[in-house]
Amino acid sequence: MTLQMPHPEAAILTHRGEIVARLEQIVPGGVIHTEREMRVYECDALTLYRQLPLVVVLPETVEQVSQILRLAQDMNIKVVPRGSGTSLSGGSLPLADAILLGMSKFNRILETDFENRCARVQPGVTNSAISRAVEDHGFYYAPDPSSQIACSIGGNVAENSGGVHCLKYGLTTNNILGLEVVLMGGEVLRLGGKHLDSDLYDLIGVLTGSEGLLGVITEVTVRILQKPETARGVLLGFPTVQAGGDCVAEIIARGIIPGGLEMMDKASIDAAEAFQPCGYPRDAGSLVIVELDGTQAEVDVLIERVAAIALEQGATSIKVSQNEAERLRFWSGRKNAFPAVGAIGPDYLCMDGTIPRFQLSNVLARMDQLAAQYGLRVANVFHAGDGNLHPLILYDSSKPGDSEKAEAFGADILCLCVEVGGVLTGEHGVGVEKRDLMDRMFNEIDLQQQERLKCAFDPAHRLNPGKVFPTLHRCAELSRMHVHNGQLPFPDLPRF
Amino acid sequence: MTLQMPHPEAAILTHRGEIVARLEQIVPGGVIHTEREMRVYECDALTLYRQLPLVVVLPETVEQVSQILRLAQDMNIKVVPRGSGTSLSGGSLPLADAILLGMSKFNRILETDFENRCARVQPGVTNSAISRAVEDHGFYYAPDPSSQIACSIGGNVAENSGGVHCLKYGLTTNNILGLEVVLMGGEVLRLGGKHLDSDLYDLIGVLTGSEGLLGVITEVTVRILQKPETARGVLLGFPTVQAGGDCVAEIIARGIIPGGLEMMDKASIDAAEAFQPCGYPRDAGSLVIVELDGTQAEVDVLIERVAAIALEQGATSIKVSQNEAERLRFWSGRKNAFPAVGAIGPDYLCMDGTIPRFQLSNVLARMDQLAAQYGLRVANVFHAGDGNLHPLILYDSSKPGDSEKAEAFGADILCLCVEVGGVLTGEHGVGVEKRDLMDRMFNEIDLQQQERLKCAFDPAHRLNPGKVFPTLHRCAELSRMHVHNGQLPFPDLPRF
């Protein structure tokens, strides 16, 4: 696949030896520069695009991160930060002329504080390691991307990751209390902490979801939650995707916010059951997975209500988990849906778009038409409660033209999401994958204000360039546009 | 009281007549410029400071707002945006050389959308008008500052307002889905909407709590919630403030997150009961008000648990509301605590600081010492679950030196909050009140990064100057500091 990226700077490439030596001075033994060893860093989980970095450095201290960024500034080198490399939109894709700054050695849990319901961790700690570290006290960390055993919390912050429990418990941004971040000039900022913090501008919010373009995260304070007294899963089978979608809308409309509310179409159900049987109704046209959590009394009431709604909406099967093992089995099919779909076709491309809930049936019908038009199959899993779709486009990269077709189909799906009032991404970020579609969603004024914010952090555009923004203006140019706004038409306004 | 504010620009004052005429051209009949009529705008609810504006303009359309900001830019005039003027930190305090941009005529509810659980409203709509507009369908808007019948949603966004239900349902920032905002150059940005939105930098988060320094909000899309099936209030009386504080900590530590969890000390209880009897235990040293909401079954279980915890912690009285009227009466004392305290002394100063919950007893004991030292009385109401304190300092502005003493006492309380690991504000904002304390909380690097963000929106510092930041650097200077970072000491780093 070809991808338009900023042209590598020849001057940087010729100075590679010097740069490696300088980095070795800062992080002795922590620099990777042979092609063979760098190969593992050549892509993230969006495997469509591959690129070797200039050099990989794996710092262990904040001081080293700060020195690396200062070196990059002094030598005018680009930097791509990287967590576990599980991003699905190419956010941590290396650049040929950029240092790849790997945060994998920042892997310690620094503090657990149950009184203040938080944990202070380094960014390389995996998502599930946080929950494991606090589970003895009955706590957990709520956002749970499917890659949670591998993905790092730093990467979760950079991408504002979601998961099946985000409908009730929020995205990453709703679960972060504090950050330590190193700016491109080497300055270290500590933001927020254990307290409720509403002073000054919400920099934590800005950094969460910033896809590595604003700063390098070196510490994260997350909110942890007490595990609900009980949680039970309910599998609802429906004859069609439409009926399942209507049931989801009705559950929400009746004011029930389940811990999880997911949906899978027939193709995904079949793939999941073939991969590992988990009790899904094989004859159903769609499956709705509902998790209800809270006190025993509350969950009993909610299960009854959800079952009643499902029957009204034409459910053909209802199965309630009878114990924790069964609840986890219900989830296993959904959580393994991507590898399961991977197992039925040579390749798949996982998309991520969000739509207003009531557009679900319409979008699915149009997606079917597109699939027929492109001659490709698509399997669908959704965070249905959030309106967040994950169509998995099946293709065969060994067939000439198939990858390009898959990519074009994916872009059409995202444009469809925007057309019906949705957005280009739910939780996977923009990265390189959706970069060139940004102008479908945002106009020039929107993008310029976003760029001004980028300039407030990284005026020389050294951090993760080529990602997110279709084009980046020079910062000085943007501020000129802002101050002298002559281009806006206000003909009636008299001038001095 | 004296307050250091930017010196009024003589050039602007001499052009006042021209400015009024220009504004009249943009908003015919919507300009207020006589001293008598402008007097109502001279302060906000922090009545310590008063200042007449240059002129008041009350636009009715987004186009007019845009034209006013362009005029301000072209003529280099400052602008202070204002909602209902109920801010408690002087955020909407006028300036002698600034246009006061009043948004009170933006008072329409534009759309209610129950399927997507949101409402689209103009910024001048009051907080409680939103709940009223959706209550027939069983919905409400969760954040509920005590001033909710008067304060506007635009002001709530500007100050990131809280309220007694924010422990469970979040501050304003957690309940905003979309904004329309006019930038200082007159550009109109539409941010977010009805969908889950995680594209690009979180500008909605940045604008929420920005205290009118970044842009003028012209439309707000809020999340509305279905009213819980039931809600019941519980009054818990304790012999001491310490015992009440311990009970609050224990409720949270057991994983219960009530809809509301408030605390009042003896002085506040007495004031509230004298103002309007609402069933508070007159003999208690502290009162904890708990609201439990959810399904009937859940609430029944939670009331039992809370009562059991309260008894363990030495509660001397427990009273559970038996009907909706009684629940509202339980809240009325808390919601009227400020006017109630106002009724027992000639003047009071309401402070707003946040501390880690476990510091509650310590901070209260030290506050008592400070009160003795200053010879002033203090009454305390808390959003206890959040660790957000509202000490009300009683003083007599007719006594020479009393106002200054109250102000100094207030500053000492806020510094104490920071000293124990808390922050300067919970929900009232920084405004002018806490501006000069910001360096107790933030270092130069922190403040400079915040200023760079301000520059990304308003590089000429025309919007609400003199608020929030103790000093504002020129934007060009900040970006120089950022790009050439020579001042940071990294002596080991070899140079090219």
PDB file of N, CA and C in Angstrom, chain A residues 18 22 25 66 70 73 75 115 117 187 189 195 198-201 206 226 229 253 255 257 298 305 358 421 423 425-426 438 449-450 452 456-457 459 482-483 485 490 494 496, chain B residues 18 22 25 66 70 73 75 115 117 187 195 198-201 203 206 226 229 253 255 257 298 305 358 421 423 425-426 438 446 449-450 452 456-457 459 482-483 485 490 494 496:
ATOM      1  N   GLU A  18      25.725   9.993  13.822  1.00  0.00           N
ATOM      2  CA  GLU A  18      25.877  10.956  14.920  1.00  0.00           C
ATOM      3  C   GLU A  18      24.689  10.890  15.888  1.00  0.00           C
ATOM      4  N   ARG A  22      24.664  10.087  19.831  1.00  0.00           N
ATOM      5  CA  ARG A  22      24.123  11.013  20.825  1.00  0.00           C
ATOM      6  C   ARG A  22      23.090  10.327  21.722  1.00  0.00           C
ATOM      7  N   GLN A  25      24.602   8.192  24.248  1.00  0.00           N
ATOM      8  CA  GLN A  25      25.116   8.951  25.401  1.00  0.00           C
ATOM      9  C   GLN A  25      24.006   9.192  26.426  1.00  0.00           C
ATOM     10  N   SER A  66      13.329  13.701  28.535  1.00  0.00           N
ATOM     11  CA  SER A  66      13.519  15.141  28.392  1.00  0.00           C
ATOM     12  C   SER A  66      14.775  15.440  27.556  1.00  0.00           C
ATOM     13  N   ARG A  70      15.062  17.245  23.857  1.00  0.00           N
ATOM     14  CA  ARG A  70      15.917  18.421  23.655  1.00  0.00           C
ATOM     15  C   ARG A  70      16.920  18.178  22.525  1.00  0.00           C
ATOM     16  N   GLN A  73      15.149  18.558  19.377  1.00  0.00           N
ATOM     17  CA  GLN A  73      14.927  19.968  19.087  1.00  0.00           C
ATOM     18  C   GLN A  73      16.200  20.628  18.577  1.00  0.00           C
ATOM     19  N   MET A  75      18.774  19.279  17.163  1.00  0.00           N
ATOM     20  CA  MET A  75      19.224  18.766  15.870  1.00  0.00           C
ATOM     21  C   MET A  75      18.117  18.790  14.815  1.00  0.00           C
ATOM     22  N   GLU A 115      -7.990   4.733  49.120  1.00  0.00           N
ATOM     23  CA  GLU A 115      -8.773   5.776  49.782  1.00  0.00           C
ATOM     24  C   GLU A 115      -9.201   6.846  48.764  1.00  0.00           C
ATOM     25  N   ARG A 117      -9.193   6.209  45.556  1.00  0.00           N
ATOM     26  CA  ARG A 117      -9.634   5.437  44.384  1.00  0.00           C
ATOM     27  C   ARG A 117      -8.831   5.785  43.123  1.00  0.00           C
ATOM     28  N   GLU A 187      10.595  20.414  28.725  1.00  0.00           N
ATOM     29  CA  GLU A 187       9.966  20.782  29.998  1.00  0.00           C
ATOM     30  C   GLU A 187       9.051  19.658  30.473  1.00  0.00           C
ATOM     31  N   LEU A 189       5.756  18.710  32.558  1.00  0.00           N
ATOM     32  CA  LEU A 189       4.514  19.247  33.147  1.00  0.00           C
ATOM     33  C   LEU A 189       3.859  18.171  33.987  1.00  0.00           C
ATOM     34  N   HIS A 195      -6.876  14.737  43.266  1.00  0.00           N
ATOM     35  CA  HIS A 195      -8.031  15.536  43.649  1.00  0.00           C
ATOM     36  C   HIS A 195      -8.895  15.862  42.439  1.00  0.00           C
ATOM     37  N   SER A 198     -10.230  21.502  38.780  1.00  0.00           N
ATOM     38  CA  SER A 198     -10.843  22.275  37.702  1.00  0.00           C
ATOM     39  C   SER A 198     -10.128  23.602  37.477  1.00  0.00           C
ATOM     40  N   ASP A 199      -8.875  23.712  37.964  1.00  0.00           N
ATOM     41  CA  ASP A 199      -8.129  24.945  37.727  1.00  0.00           C
ATOM     42  C   ASP A 199      -7.625  25.013  36.292  1.00  0.00           C
ATOM     43  N   LEU A 200      -7.645  26.175  35.729  1.00  0.00           N
ATOM     44  CA  LEU A 200      -7.051  26.461  34.418  1.00  0.00           C
ATOM     45  C   LEU A 200      -7.584  25.558  33.297  1.00  0.00           C
ATOM     46  N   TYR A 201      -6.974  25.693  32.136  1.00  0.00           N
ATOM     47  CA  TYR A 201      -7.482  24.964  30.974  1.00  0.00           C
ATOM     48  C   TYR A 201      -7.238  23.480  31.140  1.00  0.00           C
ATOM     49  N   VAL A 206      -6.984  17.759  26.719  1.00  0.00           N
ATOM     50  CA  VAL A 206      -6.362  18.015  25.410  1.00  0.00           C
ATOM     51  C   VAL A 206      -5.379  16.901  25.063  1.00  0.00           C
ATOM     52  N   GLN A 226     -14.564   0.593  42.299  1.00  0.00           N
ATOM     53  CA  GLN A 226     -14.855  -0.621  43.054  1.00  0.00           C
ATOM     54  C   GLN A 226     -15.651  -1.556  42.137  1.00  0.00           C
ATOM     55  N   GLU A 229     -21.000  -5.216  42.855  1.00  0.00           N
ATOM     56  CA  GLU A 229     -21.292  -6.400  43.673  1.00  0.00           C
ATOM     57  C   GLU A 229     -21.490  -7.624  42.784  1.00  0.00           C
ATOM     58  N   ALA A 253     -33.541   3.984  25.322  1.00  0.00           N
ATOM     59  CA  ALA A 253     -34.663   4.921  25.413  1.00  0.00           C
ATOM     60  C   ALA A 253     -35.440   4.729  26.715  1.00  0.00           C
ATOM     61  N   GLY A 255     -34.127   4.292  29.473  1.00  0.00           N
ATOM     62  CA  GLY A 255     -33.315   4.834  30.566  1.00  0.00           C
ATOM     63  C   GLY A 255     -32.393   3.821  31.220  1.00  0.00           C
ATOM     64  N   ILE A 257     -28.897   2.075  31.357  1.00  0.00           N
ATOM     65  CA  ILE A 257     -27.542   2.178  30.811  1.00  0.00           C
ATOM     66  C   ILE A 257     -26.759   0.967  31.295  1.00  0.00           C
ATOM     67  N   GLU A 298     -30.501  -4.749  42.174  1.00  0.00           N
ATOM     68  CA  GLU A 298     -30.641  -3.921  40.978  1.00  0.00           C
ATOM     69  C   GLU A 298     -30.520  -4.778  39.714  1.00  0.00           C
ATOM     70  N   ARG A 305     -36.221  -6.466  33.151  1.00  0.00           N
ATOM     71  CA  ARG A 305     -36.675  -5.410  32.232  1.00  0.00           C
ATOM     72  C   ARG A 305     -36.090  -5.593  30.836  1.00  0.00           C
ATOM     73  N   PHE A 358     -29.893   5.882  16.014  1.00  0.00           N
ATOM     74  CA  PHE A 358     -31.077   5.578  15.205  1.00  0.00           C
ATOM     75  C   PHE A 358     -30.741   5.354  13.726  1.00  0.00           C
ATOM     76  N   GLY A 421     -24.445  11.992   9.966  1.00  0.00           N
ATOM     77  CA  GLY A 421     -24.358  12.783  11.198  1.00  0.00           C
ATOM     78  C   GLY A 421     -23.417  12.205  12.237  1.00  0.00           C
ATOM     79  N   VAL A 423     -19.264  10.499  13.110  1.00  0.00           N
ATOM     80  CA  VAL A 423     -17.874  10.958  13.033  1.00  0.00           C
ATOM     81  C   VAL A 423     -16.962   9.843  12.530  1.00  0.00           C
ATOM     82  N   THR A 425     -14.273   8.491  13.692  1.00  0.00           N
ATOM     83  CA  THR A 425     -13.674   7.515  14.585  1.00  0.00           C
ATOM     84  C   THR A 425     -14.426   7.463  15.904  1.00  0.00           C
ATOM     85  N   GLY A 426     -14.390   6.311  16.556  1.00  0.00           N
ATOM     86  CA  GLY A 426     -14.996   6.197  17.870  1.00  0.00           C
ATOM     87  C   GLY A 426     -13.927   6.119  18.925  1.00  0.00           C
ATOM     88  N   MET A 438     -10.136  13.816   6.861  1.00  0.00           N
ATOM     89  CA  MET A 438     -10.496  14.814   7.866  1.00  0.00           C
ATOM     90  C   MET A 438     -11.286  15.980   7.282  1.00  0.00           C
ATOM     91  N   GLN A 449      -8.098  26.071  13.830  1.00  0.00           N
ATOM     92  CA  GLN A 449      -8.083  26.271  15.276  1.00  0.00           C
ATOM     93  C   GLN A 449      -7.403  25.075  15.954  1.00  0.00           C
ATOM     94  N   GLN A 450      -7.641  23.869  15.422  1.00  0.00           N
ATOM     95  CA  GLN A 450      -6.969  22.683  15.960  1.00  0.00           C
ATOM     96  C   GLN A 450      -5.457  22.806  15.764  1.00  0.00           C
ATOM     97  N   ARG A 452      -3.736  25.563  15.592  1.00  0.00           N
ATOM     98  CA  ARG A 452      -3.207  26.564  16.523  1.00  0.00           C
ATOM     99  C   ARG A 452      -2.942  25.918  17.869  1.00  0.00           C
ATOM    100  N   ALA A 456       0.636  25.477  19.972  1.00  0.00           N
ATOM    101  CA  ALA A 456       0.873  25.884  21.357  1.00  0.00           C
ATOM    102  C   ALA A 456       1.730  24.854  22.093  1.00  0.00           C
ATOM    103  N   PHE A 457       1.813  23.650  21.555  1.00  0.00           N
ATOM    104  CA  PHE A 457       2.611  22.601  22.174  1.00  0.00           C
ATOM    105  C   PHE A 457       3.889  22.299  21.392  1.00  0.00           C
ATOM    106  N   PRO A 459       5.469  23.907  18.166  1.00  0.00           N
ATOM    107  CA  PRO A 459       5.423  24.869  17.050  1.00  0.00           C
ATOM    108  C   PRO A 459       6.240  24.441  15.839  1.00  0.00           C
ATOM    109  N   HIS A 482      -4.991  34.562  12.085  1.00  0.00           N
ATOM    110  CA  HIS A 482      -5.891  34.840  13.188  1.00  0.00           C
ATOM    111  C   HIS A 482      -5.998  36.328  13.491  1.00  0.00           C
ATOM    112  N   VAL A 483      -4.835  36.988  13.512  1.00  0.00           N
ATOM    113  CA  VAL A 483      -4.839  38.383  13.954  1.00  0.00           C
ATOM    114  C   VAL A 483      -5.422  39.315  12.896  1.00  0.00           C
ATOM    115  N   ASN A 485      -7.814  39.370  10.232  1.00  0.00           N
ATOM    116  CA  ASN A 485      -8.797  38.448   9.696  1.00  0.00           C
ATOM    117  C   ASN A 485      -9.502  38.962   8.469  1.00  0.00           C
ATOM    118  N   PHE A 490     -17.351  40.622   6.096  1.00  0.00           N
ATOM    119  CA  PHE A 490     -18.340  41.385   6.850  1.00  0.00           C
ATOM    120  C   PHE A 490     -18.463  42.736   6.177  1.00  0.00           C
ATOM    121  N   PRO A 494     -18.501  49.121   9.085  1.00  0.00           N
ATOM    122  CA  PRO A 494     -17.752  50.312   8.672  1.00  0.00           C
ATOM    123  C   PRO A 494     -16.330  50.273   9.222  1.00  0.00           C
ATOM    124  N   PHE A 496     -12.632  52.219  10.310  1.00  0.00           N
ATOM    125  CA  PHE A 496     -12.102  53.516  10.761  1.00  0.00           C
ATOM    126  C   PHE A 496     -11.325  54.177   9.654  1.00  0.00           C
TER     127      PHE A 496
ATOM    128  N   GLU B  18     -17.610  56.892  19.772  1.00  0.00           N
ATOM    129  CA  GLU B  18     -17.527  56.185  18.486  1.00  0.00           C
ATOM    130  C   GLU B  18     -17.868  54.700  18.656  1.00  0.00           C
ATOM    131  N   ARG B  22     -20.759  52.554  16.857  1.00  0.00           N
ATOM    132  CA  ARG B  22     -20.484  51.348  16.057  1.00  0.00           C
ATOM    133  C   ARG B  22     -21.302  50.152  16.541  1.00  0.00           C
ATOM    134  N   GLN B  25     -24.781  50.304  15.493  1.00  0.00           N
ATOM    135  CA  GLN B  25     -24.985  49.890  14.092  1.00  0.00           C
ATOM    136  C   GLN B  25     -25.141  48.370  13.996  1.00  0.00           C
ATOM    137  N   SER B  66     -20.319  37.806  16.239  1.00  0.00           N
ATOM    138  CA  SER B  66     -19.165  37.752  15.364  1.00  0.00           C
ATOM    139  C   SER B  66     -18.731  39.159  14.955  1.00  0.00           C
ATOM    140  N   ARG B  70     -15.248  41.186  15.850  1.00  0.00           N
ATOM    141  CA  ARG B  70     -14.408  41.743  14.786  1.00  0.00           C
ATOM    142  C   ARG B  70     -14.180  43.235  14.996  1.00  0.00           C
ATOM    143  N   GLN B  73     -11.662  43.609  17.570  1.00  0.00           N
ATOM    144  CA  GLN B  73     -10.332  43.311  17.050  1.00  0.00           C
ATOM    145  C   GLN B  73      -9.807  44.485  16.227  1.00  0.00           C
ATOM    146  N   MET B  75     -10.648  47.605  16.364  1.00  0.00           N
ATOM    147  CA  MET B  75     -10.405  48.826  17.147  1.00  0.00           C
ATOM    148  C   MET B  75      -9.531  48.560  18.368  1.00  0.00           C
ATOM    149  N   GLU B 115     -34.358  10.776  21.893  1.00  0.00           N
ATOM    150  CA  GLU B 115     -33.741   9.566  21.353  1.00  0.00           C
ATOM    151  C   GLU B 115     -32.226   9.614  21.554  1.00  0.00           C
ATOM    152  N   ARG B 117     -30.859  11.626  23.764  1.00  0.00           N
ATOM    153  CA  ARG B 117     -30.699  12.124  25.132  1.00  0.00           C
ATOM    154  C   ARG B 117     -29.895  13.413  25.205  1.00  0.00           C
ATOM    155  N   GLU B 187     -14.545  34.177  13.756  1.00  0.00           N
ATOM    156  CA  GLU B 187     -14.836  32.869  13.172  1.00  0.00           C
ATOM    157  C   GLU B 187     -15.788  32.097  14.085  1.00  0.00           C
ATOM    158  N   HIS B 195     -23.385  13.048  18.756  1.00  0.00           N
ATOM    159  CA  HIS B 195     -22.716  11.754  18.721  1.00  0.00           C
ATOM    160  C   HIS B 195     -21.577  11.703  19.722  1.00  0.00           C
ATOM    161  N   SER B 198     -14.710  11.664  19.299  1.00  0.00           N
ATOM    162  CA  SER B 198     -13.354  11.664  19.818  1.00  0.00           C
ATOM    163  C   SER B 198     -12.349  12.081  18.749  1.00  0.00           C
ATOM    164  N   ASP B 199     -12.814  12.757  17.694  1.00  0.00           N
ATOM    165  CA  ASP B 199     -11.884  13.244  16.679  1.00  0.00           C
ATOM    166  C   ASP B 199     -11.132  14.468  17.183  1.00  0.00           C
ATOM    167  N   LEU B 200      -9.875  14.558  16.843  1.00  0.00           N
ATOM    168  CA  LEU B 200      -9.048  15.732  17.079  1.00  0.00           C
ATOM    169  C   LEU B 200      -9.007  16.157  18.551  1.00  0.00           C
ATOM    170  N   TYR B 201      -8.339  17.284  18.803  1.00  0.00           N
ATOM    171  CA  TYR B 201      -8.150  17.733  20.180  1.00  0.00           C
ATOM    172  C   TYR B 201      -9.474  18.117  20.811  1.00  0.00           C
ATOM    173  N   LEU B 203     -11.468  20.313  22.080  1.00  0.00           N
ATOM    174  CA  LEU B 203     -11.696  21.753  22.258  1.00  0.00           C
ATOM    175  C   LEU B 203     -12.885  22.013  23.173  1.00  0.00           C
ATOM    176  N   VAL B 206     -11.458  22.052  26.522  1.00  0.00           N
ATOM    177  CA  VAL B 206     -10.658  23.257  26.759  1.00  0.00           C
ATOM    178  C   VAL B 206     -11.555  24.456  27.046  1.00  0.00           C
ATOM    179  N   GLN B 226     -32.188  10.408  31.978  1.00  0.00           N
ATOM    180  CA  GLN B 226     -33.506   9.986  32.418  1.00  0.00           C
ATOM    181  C   GLN B 226     -33.535  10.083  33.939  1.00  0.00           C
ATOM    182  N   GLU B 229     -35.608   6.190  38.759  1.00  0.00           N
ATOM    183  CA  GLU B 229     -36.943   5.726  39.144  1.00  0.00           C
ATOM    184  C   GLU B 229     -37.344   6.335  40.485  1.00  0.00           C
ATOM    185  N   ALA B 253     -15.427   4.704  50.609  1.00  0.00           N
ATOM    186  CA  ALA B 253     -14.498   3.570  50.639  1.00  0.00           C
ATOM    187  C   ALA B 253     -15.221   2.240  50.455  1.00  0.00           C
ATOM    188  N   GLY B 255     -17.443   1.777  48.370  1.00  0.00           N
ATOM    189  CA  GLY B 255     -17.830   1.664  46.962  1.00  0.00           C
ATOM    190  C   GLY B 255     -19.205   2.217  46.648  1.00  0.00           C
ATOM    191  N   ILE B 257     -21.460   5.230  45.599  1.00  0.00           N
ATOM    192  CA  ILE B 257     -21.371   6.596  45.069  1.00  0.00           C
ATOM    193  C   ILE B 257     -22.775   7.172  45.051  1.00  0.00           C
ATOM    194  N   GLU B 298     -32.685  -0.992  44.328  1.00  0.00           N
ATOM    195  CA  GLU B 298     -31.317  -0.563  44.608  1.00  0.00           C
ATOM    196  C   GLU B 298     -31.282   0.443  45.762  1.00  0.00           C
ATOM    197  N   ARG B 305     -27.526   0.112  53.798  1.00  0.00           N
ATOM    198  CA  ARG B 305     -26.070   0.093  53.956  1.00  0.00           C
ATOM    199  C   ARG B 305     -25.540   1.392  54.526  1.00  0.00           C
ATOM    200  N   PHE B 358      -9.418  12.633  52.704  1.00  0.00           N
ATOM    201  CA  PHE B 358      -8.924  12.223  54.021  1.00  0.00           C
ATOM    202  C   PHE B 358      -8.327  13.390  54.807  1.00  0.00           C
ATOM    203  N   GLY B 421      -2.366  19.216  49.486  1.00  0.00           N
ATOM    204  CA  GLY B 421      -2.473  18.408  48.271  1.00  0.00           C
ATOM    205  C   GLY B 421      -3.736  18.658  47.469  1.00  0.00           C
ATOM    206  N   VAL B 423      -6.515  21.771  45.584  1.00  0.00           N
ATOM    207  CA  VAL B 423      -6.427  22.817  44.561  1.00  0.00           C
ATOM    208  C   VAL B 423      -7.217  24.047  44.981  1.00  0.00           C
ATOM    209  N   THR B 425      -9.560  25.757  43.583  1.00  0.00           N
ATOM    210  CA  THR B 425     -10.983  25.903  43.300  1.00  0.00           C
ATOM    211  C   THR B 425     -11.617  24.553  43.003  1.00  0.00           C
ATOM    212  N   GLY B 426     -12.891  24.434  43.276  1.00  0.00           N
ATOM    213  CA  GLY B 426     -13.606  23.208  42.943  1.00  0.00           C
ATOM    214  C   GLY B 426     -14.518  23.456  41.774  1.00  0.00           C
ATOM    215  N   MET B 438      -2.403  31.970  42.013  1.00  0.00           N
ATOM    216  CA  MET B 438      -2.123  30.890  41.054  1.00  0.00           C
ATOM    217  C   MET B 438      -0.683  30.381  41.163  1.00  0.00           C
ATOM    218  N   ASP B 446       4.274  25.389  34.076  1.00  0.00           N
ATOM    219  CA  ASP B 446       2.825  25.126  33.994  1.00  0.00           C
ATOM    220  C   ASP B 446       2.101  26.329  33.398  1.00  0.00           C
ATOM    221  N   GLN B 449       2.728  27.065  29.675  1.00  0.00           N
ATOM    222  CA  GLN B 449       2.042  26.186  28.719  1.00  0.00           C
ATOM    223  C   GLN B 449       0.561  26.559  28.631  1.00  0.00           C
ATOM    224  N   GLN B 450      -0.017  26.927  29.782  1.00  0.00           N
ATOM    225  CA  GLN B 450      -1.414  27.368  29.783  1.00  0.00           C
ATOM    226  C   GLN B 450      -1.551  28.657  28.953  1.00  0.00           C
ATOM    227  N   ARG B 452       0.337  29.548  26.464  1.00  0.00           N
ATOM    228  CA  ARG B 452       0.455  29.231  25.034  1.00  0.00           C
ATOM    229  C   ARG B 452      -0.888  28.782  24.478  1.00  0.00           C
ATOM    230  N   ALA B 456      -3.265  30.450  21.484  1.00  0.00           N
ATOM    231  CA  ALA B 456      -3.807  29.741  20.316  1.00  0.00           C
ATOM    232  C   ALA B 456      -5.229  30.192  20.018  1.00  0.00           C
ATOM    233  N   PHE B 457      -5.893  30.822  20.988  1.00  0.00           N
ATOM    234  CA  PHE B 457      -7.257  31.293  20.780  1.00  0.00           C
ATOM    235  C   PHE B 457      -7.333  32.817  20.688  1.00  0.00           C
ATOM    236  N   PRO B 459      -4.569  35.643  20.667  1.00  0.00           N
ATOM    237  CA  PRO B 459      -3.173  36.058  20.762  1.00  0.00           C
ATOM    238  C   PRO B 459      -2.987  37.495  21.243  1.00  0.00           C
ATOM    239  N   HIS B 482       9.687  28.833  23.903  1.00  0.00           N
ATOM    240  CA  HIS B 482       9.467  27.420  23.628  1.00  0.00           C
ATOM    241  C   HIS B 482      10.491  26.887  22.624  1.00  0.00           C
ATOM    242  N   VAL B 483      10.696  27.632  21.551  1.00  0.00           N
ATOM    243  CA  VAL B 483      11.531  27.101  20.475  1.00  0.00           C
ATOM    244  C   VAL B 483      13.012  27.086  20.851  1.00  0.00           C
ATOM    245  N   ASN B 485      15.146  26.781  23.716  1.00  0.00           N
ATOM    246  CA  ASN B 485      14.949  26.520  25.127  1.00  0.00           C
ATOM    247  C   ASN B 485      16.220  26.595  25.945  1.00  0.00           C
ATOM    248  N   PHE B 490      20.720  21.596  30.816  1.00  0.00           N
ATOM    249  CA  PHE B 490      21.148  20.231  30.480  1.00  0.00           C
ATOM    250  C   PHE B 490      22.624  20.316  30.112  1.00  0.00           C
ATOM    251  N   PRO B 494      26.061  17.310  24.729  1.00  0.00           N
ATOM    252  CA  PRO B 494      27.041  17.909  23.813  1.00  0.00           C
ATOM    253  C   PRO B 494      26.328  18.660  22.693  1.00  0.00           C
ATOM    254  N   PHE B 496      26.271  20.455  18.768  1.00  0.00           N
ATOM    255  CA  PHE B 496      26.896  20.334  17.442  1.00  0.00           C
ATOM    256  C   PHE B 496      27.863  21.474  17.211  1.00  0.00           C
TER     257      PHE B 496
END
